[in-house]
Amino acid sequence: MTQALDTSEQEIFLTPSAAKRVAAIAEKQGKPAMLRLAVEGGGCSGFQYKFELAEAVESDDVTAVESGVTLVVDEISLDLVRGSAVDFVESLGGSAFQVTNPNAASGCGCGSSFSV
């Protein structure tokens, strides 16, 4: 069952900066403003984040909405990222989506891999 969570119960968050970037990418590609965050095995630390534009919300997804943009996370990935914030960060080293994950025991220098 799809769960739309309000901020008092929200299990995952999308920052305004990330929402703005997703909206811009989705508009250029002619897709819905919907970002899917998934966790896969692999990476330097055991798990890695995967981002992609989503076409639809699946029945087992949890969603968070910010500024009209939807963040979509499947229930299995949610167990590893619950309480996280997805942000879009621009720095001298480049720009990227970044997950601030309170469940991660360690991470790697690239910021896309973590362990629990």
Coordinates of N, CA, C and O in Angstrom, one line a residue:
M1 N 0.8 -1.2 0.0 CA 0.0 0.0 0.0 C 0.9 1.2 0.0 O 1.8 1.3 0.8
T2 N 0.6 2.2 -0.8 CA 1.4 3.4 -0.9 C 1.0 4.3 0.3 O -0.1 4.5 0.7
Q3 N 2.1 4.8 0.9 CA 1.9 5.6 2.1 C 2.5 7.0 1.9 O 3.7 7.1 1.6
A4 N 1.6 8.0 1.9 CA 2.1 9.4 1.8 C 2.1 9.9 3.2 O 1.2 9.8 4.0
L5 N 3.3 10.3 3.6 CA 3.5 10.6 5.0 C 3.6 12.1 5.2 O 4.3 12.8 4.5
D6 N 2.9 12.7 6.3 CA 3.1 14.1 6.5 C 4.4 14.2 7.4 O 5.0 13.3 7.8
T7 N 4.9 15.5 7.5 CA 6.2 15.7 8.2 C 6.2 15.2 9.6 O 7.3 14.9 10.1
S8 N 5.1 15.1 10.3 CA 5.2 14.6 11.7 C 5.4 13.1 11.8 O 5.9 12.6 12.8
E9 N 5.1 12.4 10.7 CA 5.3 10.9 10.6 C 6.3 10.5 9.6 O 6.6 9.4 9.4
Q10 N 6.9 11.5 8.9 CA 7.7 11.2 7.7 C 8.9 10.3 8.1 O 9.7 10.6 9.0
E11 N 9.2 9.3 7.3 CA 10.3 8.4 7.5 C 11.5 8.7 6.6 O 12.6 8.2 6.9
I12 N 11.3 9.5 5.6 CA 12.4 10.0 4.8 C 12.1 11.3 4.3 O 10.9 11.7 4.1
F13 N 13.1 12.1 4.0 CA 12.9 13.5 3.6 C 13.6 13.9 2.3 O 14.7 13.4 2.0
L14 N 13.0 14.8 1.6 CA 13.6 15.4 0.4 C 13.8 16.9 0.7 O 12.8 17.5 1.0
T15 N 15.0 17.4 0.6 CA 15.2 18.8 0.8 C 14.7 19.7 -0.3 O 14.6 19.2 -1.4
P16 N 14.4 21.0 0.0 CA 14.0 21.8 -1.1 C 15.1 21.9 -2.3 O 14.7 22.0 -3.4
S17 N 16.4 21.9 -1.9 CA 17.4 21.9 -3.0 C 17.3 20.7 -3.9 O 17.4 20.8 -5.1
A18 N 17.1 19.5 -3.3 CA 17.0 18.3 -4.1 C 15.7 18.3 -4.9 O 15.7 17.9 -6.1
A19 N 14.6 18.8 -4.3 CA 13.3 18.9 -5.0 C 13.5 19.8 -6.3 O 13.0 19.4 -7.4
K20 N 14.2 20.9 -6.1 CA 14.4 21.8 -7.2 C 15.2 21.1 -8.3 O 14.8 21.3 -9.5
R21 N 16.2 20.4 -8.0 CA 17.0 19.7 -9.0 C 16.3 18.6 -9.7 O 16.3 18.5 -10.9
V22 N 15.5 17.8 -8.9 CA 14.7 16.8 -9.5 C 13.7 17.4 -10.5 O 13.5 16.9 -11.6
A23 N 13.0 18.5 -10.1 CA 12.0 19.1 -11.0 C 12.7 19.6 -12.3 O 12.1 19.4 -13.4
A24 N 13.9 20.1 -12.2 CA 14.6 20.6 -13.4 C 15.0 19.4 -14.3 O 14.8 19.5 -15.5
I25 N 15.5 18.3 -13.8 CA 15.9 17.2 -14.6 C 14.6 16.5 -15.2 O 14.6 16.2 -16.4
A26 N 13.6 16.4 -14.4 CA 12.3 15.8 -14.9 C 11.7 16.6 -16.0 O 11.3 16.0 -17.1
E27 N 11.7 17.9 -15.9 CA 11.2 18.8 -17.0 C 12.0 18.6 -18.2 O 11.4 18.5 -19.3
K28 N 13.3 18.6 -18.2 CA 14.1 18.4 -19.4 C 13.9 17.1 -20.0 O 13.9 17.0 -21.3
Q29 N 13.6 16.0 -19.3 CA 13.4 14.7 -19.8 C 12.0 14.4 -20.1 O 11.6 13.3 -20.6
G30 N 11.1 15.3 -19.8 CA 9.6 15.1 -20.0 C 9.0 14.0 -19.2 O 8.2 13.3 -19.6
K31 N 9.5 13.8 -17.9 CA 9.1 12.8 -17.0 C 8.4 13.4 -15.8 O 8.6 14.6 -15.5
P32 N 7.7 12.6 -15.0 CA 7.1 13.1 -13.8 C 8.3 13.5 -12.8 O 9.3 12.9 -12.8
A33 N 8.0 14.5 -12.0 CA 9.0 15.0 -11.0 C 8.9 14.0 -9.8 O 8.4 14.2 -8.7
M34 N 9.6 12.8 -10.0 CA 9.5 11.7 -9.0 C 10.9 11.1 -9.0 O 11.4 10.5 -10.0
L35 N 11.6 11.1 -7.8 CA 12.9 10.6 -7.7 C 12.8 9.3 -6.9 O 12.2 9.3 -5.8
R36 N 13.3 8.2 -7.4 CA 13.4 6.9 -6.7 C 14.8 6.7 -6.0 O 15.8 6.9 -6.7
L37 N 14.8 6.5 -4.7 CA 16.0 6.1 -4.0 C 15.9 4.6 -3.7 O 14.9 4.2 -3.1
A38 N 16.9 3.9 -4.1 CA 17.0 2.5 -3.7 C 18.3 2.2 -3.1 O 19.3 2.9 -3.3
V39 N 18.4 1.1 -2.4 CA 19.7 0.7 -1.8 C 20.0 -0.7 -2.4 O 19.1 -1.6 -2.4
E40 N 21.2 -0.8 -2.9 CA 21.7 -2.1 -3.5 C 22.9 -2.6 -2.7 O 23.6 -1.7 -2.2
G41 N 23.2 -3.8 -2.8 CA 24.4 -4.4 -2.3 C 25.5 -4.0 -3.2 O 25.4 -3.8 -4.4
G42 N 26.7 -3.7 -2.6 CA 27.9 -3.3 -3.4 C 28.5 -2.0 -2.9 O 28.2 -1.6 -1.8
G43 N 29.3 -1.5 -3.7 CA 30.0 -0.2 -3.3 C 31.2 -0.6 -2.3 O 31.4 -1.7 -2.0
C44 N 31.9 0.5 -1.9 CA 33.1 0.3 -1.1 C 32.7 -0.2 0.3 O 33.6 -0.8 1.0
S45 N 31.6 0.1 0.8 CA 31.2 -0.2 2.2 C 30.1 -1.2 2.4 O 29.7 -1.4 3.5
G46 N 29.6 -1.8 1.4 CA 28.6 -2.9 1.5 C 27.3 -2.6 0.9 O 26.7 -3.5 0.3
F47 N 26.8 -1.3 1.0 CA 25.6 -0.9 0.4 C 25.8 0.3 -0.4 O 26.7 1.1 -0.1
Q48 N 25.1 0.6 -1.5 CA 25.2 1.8 -2.2 C 23.8 2.4 -2.6 O 22.9 1.6 -2.7
Y49 N 23.7 3.7 -2.7 CA 22.5 4.4 -3.0 C 22.4 4.4 -4.5 O 23.4 4.6 -5.3
K50 N 21.2 4.2 -5.0 CA 20.9 4.3 -6.4 C 19.7 5.3 -6.6 O 18.7 5.2 -6.0
F51 N 19.9 6.3 -7.5 CA 18.9 7.3 -7.8 C 18.5 7.2 -9.2 O 19.3 7.0 -10.1
E52 N 17.2 7.3 -9.5 CA 16.7 7.4 -10.8 C 15.3 8.1 -10.8 O 14.6 8.1 -9.8
L53 N 15.0 8.6 -12.0 CA 13.6 9.2 -12.1 C 12.6 8.0 -12.2 O 12.9 7.0 -12.8
A54 N 11.5 8.1 -11.5 CA 10.5 7.1 -11.4 C 9.4 7.5 -12.3 O 9.1 8.7 -12.5
E55 N 8.7 6.5 -12.9 CA 7.5 6.8 -13.8 C 6.3 6.7 -12.9 O 5.3 7.4 -13.2
A56 N 6.3 5.9 -11.9 CA 5.1 5.7 -11.1 C 5.4 5.2 -9.7 O 6.6 4.7 -9.4
V57 N 4.5 5.3 -8.8 CA 4.7 4.8 -7.4 C 4.2 3.4 -7.4 O 3.1 3.1 -7.9
E58 N 5.0 2.5 -6.9 CA 4.6 1.1 -6.8 C 3.8 0.8 -5.5 O 3.9 1.6 -4.6
S59 N 3.2 -0.3 -5.4 CA 2.3 -0.6 -4.3 C 3.0 -0.7 -3.0 O 2.4 -0.4 -1.9
D60 N 4.3 -1.1 -3.0 CA 5.0 -1.2 -1.7 C 5.9 0.0 -1.4 O 6.8 0.0 -0.5
D61 N 5.7 1.1 -2.1 CA 6.6 2.3 -2.0 C 6.1 3.2 -0.8 O 4.9 3.3 -0.6
V62 N 7.0 3.9 -0.2 CA 6.7 4.9 0.7 C 7.1 6.2 0.0 O 8.2 6.2 -0.7
T63 N 6.4 7.3 0.2 CA 6.7 8.5 -0.5 C 6.8 9.7 0.5 O 6.3 9.7 1.6
A64 N 7.6 10.7 0.0 CA 7.7 12.0 0.7 C 7.6 13.0 -0.4 O 8.1 12.8 -1.5
V65 N 6.9 14.1 -0.1 CA 6.7 15.2 -1.1 C 7.3 16.5 -0.6 O 7.1 16.8 0.6
E66 N 8.0 17.1 -1.5 CA 8.6 18.5 -1.2 C 8.4 19.3 -2.4 O 8.9 18.9 -3.5
S67 N 7.8 20.4 -2.3 CA 7.6 21.4 -3.4 C 7.1 20.8 -4.6 O 7.5 21.1 -5.7
G68 N 6.1 19.8 -4.5 CA 5.5 19.2 -5.7 C 6.3 18.1 -6.3 O 5.9 17.5 -7.3
V69 N 7.5 17.7 -5.7 CA 8.3 16.6 -6.1 C 8.2 15.5 -5.2 O 8.2 15.7 -3.9
T70 N 8.1 14.3 -5.7 CA 7.9 13.1 -4.9 C 9.2 12.3 -4.8 O 9.8 12.0 -5.8
L71 N 9.6 11.9 -3.6 CA 10.7 11.0 -3.3 C 10.0 9.6 -3.1 O 9.1 9.5 -2.3
V72 N 10.5 8.6 -3.8 CA 9.9 7.3 -3.7 C 10.9 6.3 -3.2 O 12.0 6.3 -3.7
V73 N 10.6 5.5 -2.2 CA 11.5 4.5 -1.6 C 10.7 3.2 -1.4 O 9.6 3.2 -0.8
D74 N 11.3 2.1 -1.9 CA 10.6 0.8 -1.6 C 10.8 0.4 -0.2 O 11.7 0.9 0.5
E75 N 9.9 -0.5 0.4 CA 9.9 -0.8 1.8 C 11.2 -1.5 2.2 O 11.7 -1.3 3.3
I76 N 11.8 -2.3 1.3 CA 13.1 -3.0 1.7 C 14.2 -1.9 1.9 O 15.0 -2.0 2.8
S77 N 14.3 -1.0 0.9 CA 15.3 0.0 1.0 C 15.1 0.9 2.2 O 16.0 1.4 2.9
L78 N 13.8 1.2 2.5 CA 13.4 2.1 3.6 C 14.0 1.6 4.9 O 14.4 2.4 5.8
D79 N 14.1 0.3 5.1 CA 14.7 -0.2 6.4 C 16.1 0.2 6.6 O 16.5 0.4 7.7
L80 N 16.8 0.5 5.5 CA 18.2 0.9 5.6 C 18.4 2.5 5.5 O 19.4 3.0 5.9
V81 N 17.3 3.2 5.1 CA 17.5 4.7 5.0 C 16.4 5.4 5.8 O 16.3 6.6 5.7
R82 N 15.7 4.7 6.7 CA 14.7 5.4 7.5 C 15.3 6.6 8.3 O 16.3 6.4 8.9
G83 N 14.6 7.7 8.2 CA 15.1 8.9 8.9 C 16.1 9.7 8.1 O 16.6 10.8 8.6
S84 N 16.4 9.3 6.9 CA 17.4 10.0 6.1 C 16.8 11.2 5.4 O 15.6 11.3 5.2
A85 N 17.7 12.1 5.0 CA 17.4 13.2 4.2 C 18.1 13.1 2.9 O 19.4 12.8 2.9
V86 N 17.5 13.3 1.8 CA 18.1 13.4 0.5 C 18.2 14.8 0.1 O 17.3 15.6 0.0
D87 N 19.5 15.2 -0.2 CA 19.8 16.6 -0.5 C 20.5 16.6 -1.9 O 21.0 15.6 -2.4
F88 N 20.5 17.8 -2.5 CA 21.4 18.0 -3.7 C 22.4 19.0 -3.3 O 22.1 20.2 -2.9
V89 N 23.7 18.7 -3.4 CA 24.8 19.5 -3.0 C 25.7 19.9 -4.1 O 26.0 19.0 -5.0
E90 N 26.0 21.1 -4.2 CA 27.0 21.6 -5.2 C 28.2 22.1 -4.5 O 28.1 22.9 -3.5
S91 N 29.4 21.7 -4.9 CA 30.6 22.1 -4.3 C 31.7 22.2 -5.4 O 31.4 21.9 -6.6
L92 N 32.9 22.5 -5.0 CA 34.0 22.6 -6.0 C 34.3 21.2 -6.6 O 34.7 21.2 -7.8
G93 N 34.0 20.2 -5.9 CA 34.2 18.8 -6.4 C 33.1 18.3 -7.4 O 33.3 17.3 -7.9
G94 N 32.1 19.1 -7.5 CA 31.0 18.7 -8.4 C 29.7 18.8 -7.7 O 29.6 19.4 -6.6
S95 N 28.6 18.3 -8.3 CA 27.3 18.3 -7.7 C 26.7 17.0 -7.7 O 26.9 16.2 -8.7
A96 N 25.9 16.6 -6.7 CA 25.4 15.3 -6.6 C 24.2 15.2 -5.6 O 24.2 16.1 -4.7
F97 N 23.4 14.2 -5.7 CA 22.4 13.9 -4.7 C 23.2 13.3 -3.6 O 24.1 12.5 -3.8
Q98 N 22.8 13.6 -2.3 CA 23.5 13.1 -1.2 C 22.5 12.7 -0.1 O 21.5 13.3 0.1
V99 N 22.8 11.5 0.5 CA 21.9 11.0 1.6 C 22.6 11.2 2.9 O 23.7 10.7 3.1
T100 N 21.9 11.9 3.8 CA 22.3 11.9 5.2 C 21.6 10.8 5.9 O 20.4 11.0 6.2
N101 N 22.3 9.7 6.2 CA 21.6 8.5 6.7 C 22.0 8.3 8.2 O 23.2 7.9 8.5
P102 N 21.1 8.4 9.1 CA 21.4 8.2 10.5 C 21.7 6.7 10.9 O 22.2 6.4 11.9
N103 N 21.3 5.8 9.9 CA 21.5 4.4 10.2 C 22.9 3.9 9.7 O 23.3 2.8 10.0
A104 N 23.6 4.7 9.0 CA 24.9 4.3 8.5 C 26.0 4.3 9.6 O 26.2 5.3 10.2
A105 N 26.6 3.2 9.8 CA 27.7 3.1 10.8 C 29.0 3.6 10.2 O 29.8 4.2 10.9
S106 N 29.2 3.5 8.9 CA 30.4 4.1 8.2 C 30.0 4.3 6.8 O 29.0 3.8 6.3
G107 N 30.8 5.1 6.1 CA 30.6 5.4 4.7 C 32.0 5.4 4.0 O 33.0 5.2 4.6
C108 N 31.9 5.8 2.8 CA 33.2 5.9 2.0 C 33.4 7.4 1.6 O 32.5 8.2 1.7
G109 N 34.5 7.7 1.0 CA 34.8 9.0 0.6 C 33.9 9.6 -0.5 O 33.7 10.8 -0.5
C110 N 33.4 8.7 -1.3 CA 32.5 9.2 -2.4 C 31.1 9.6 -1.9 O 30.4 10.3 -2.6
G111 N 30.7 9.1 -0.8 CA 29.4 9.4 -0.2 C 28.3 8.6 -0.8 O 27.1 8.9 -0.4
S112 N 28.5 7.7 -1.7 CA 27.4 6.9 -2.2 C 27.4 5.5 -1.7 O 26.5 4.7 -2.1
S113 N 28.3 5.2 -0.8 CA 28.3 3.8 -0.3 C 28.3 3.9 1.3 O 28.9 4.8 1.8
F114 N 27.7 2.9 1.9 CA 27.7 2.9 3.4 C 27.5 1.5 3.9 O 27.2 0.6 3.2
S115 N 27.7 1.4 5.2 CA 27.5 0.1 5.9 C 26.6 0.4 7.2 O 26.6 1.5 7.7
V116 N 26.0 -0.6 7.6 CA 25.1 -0.5 8.8 C 25.6 -1.4 9.9 O 26.4 -2.3 9.7

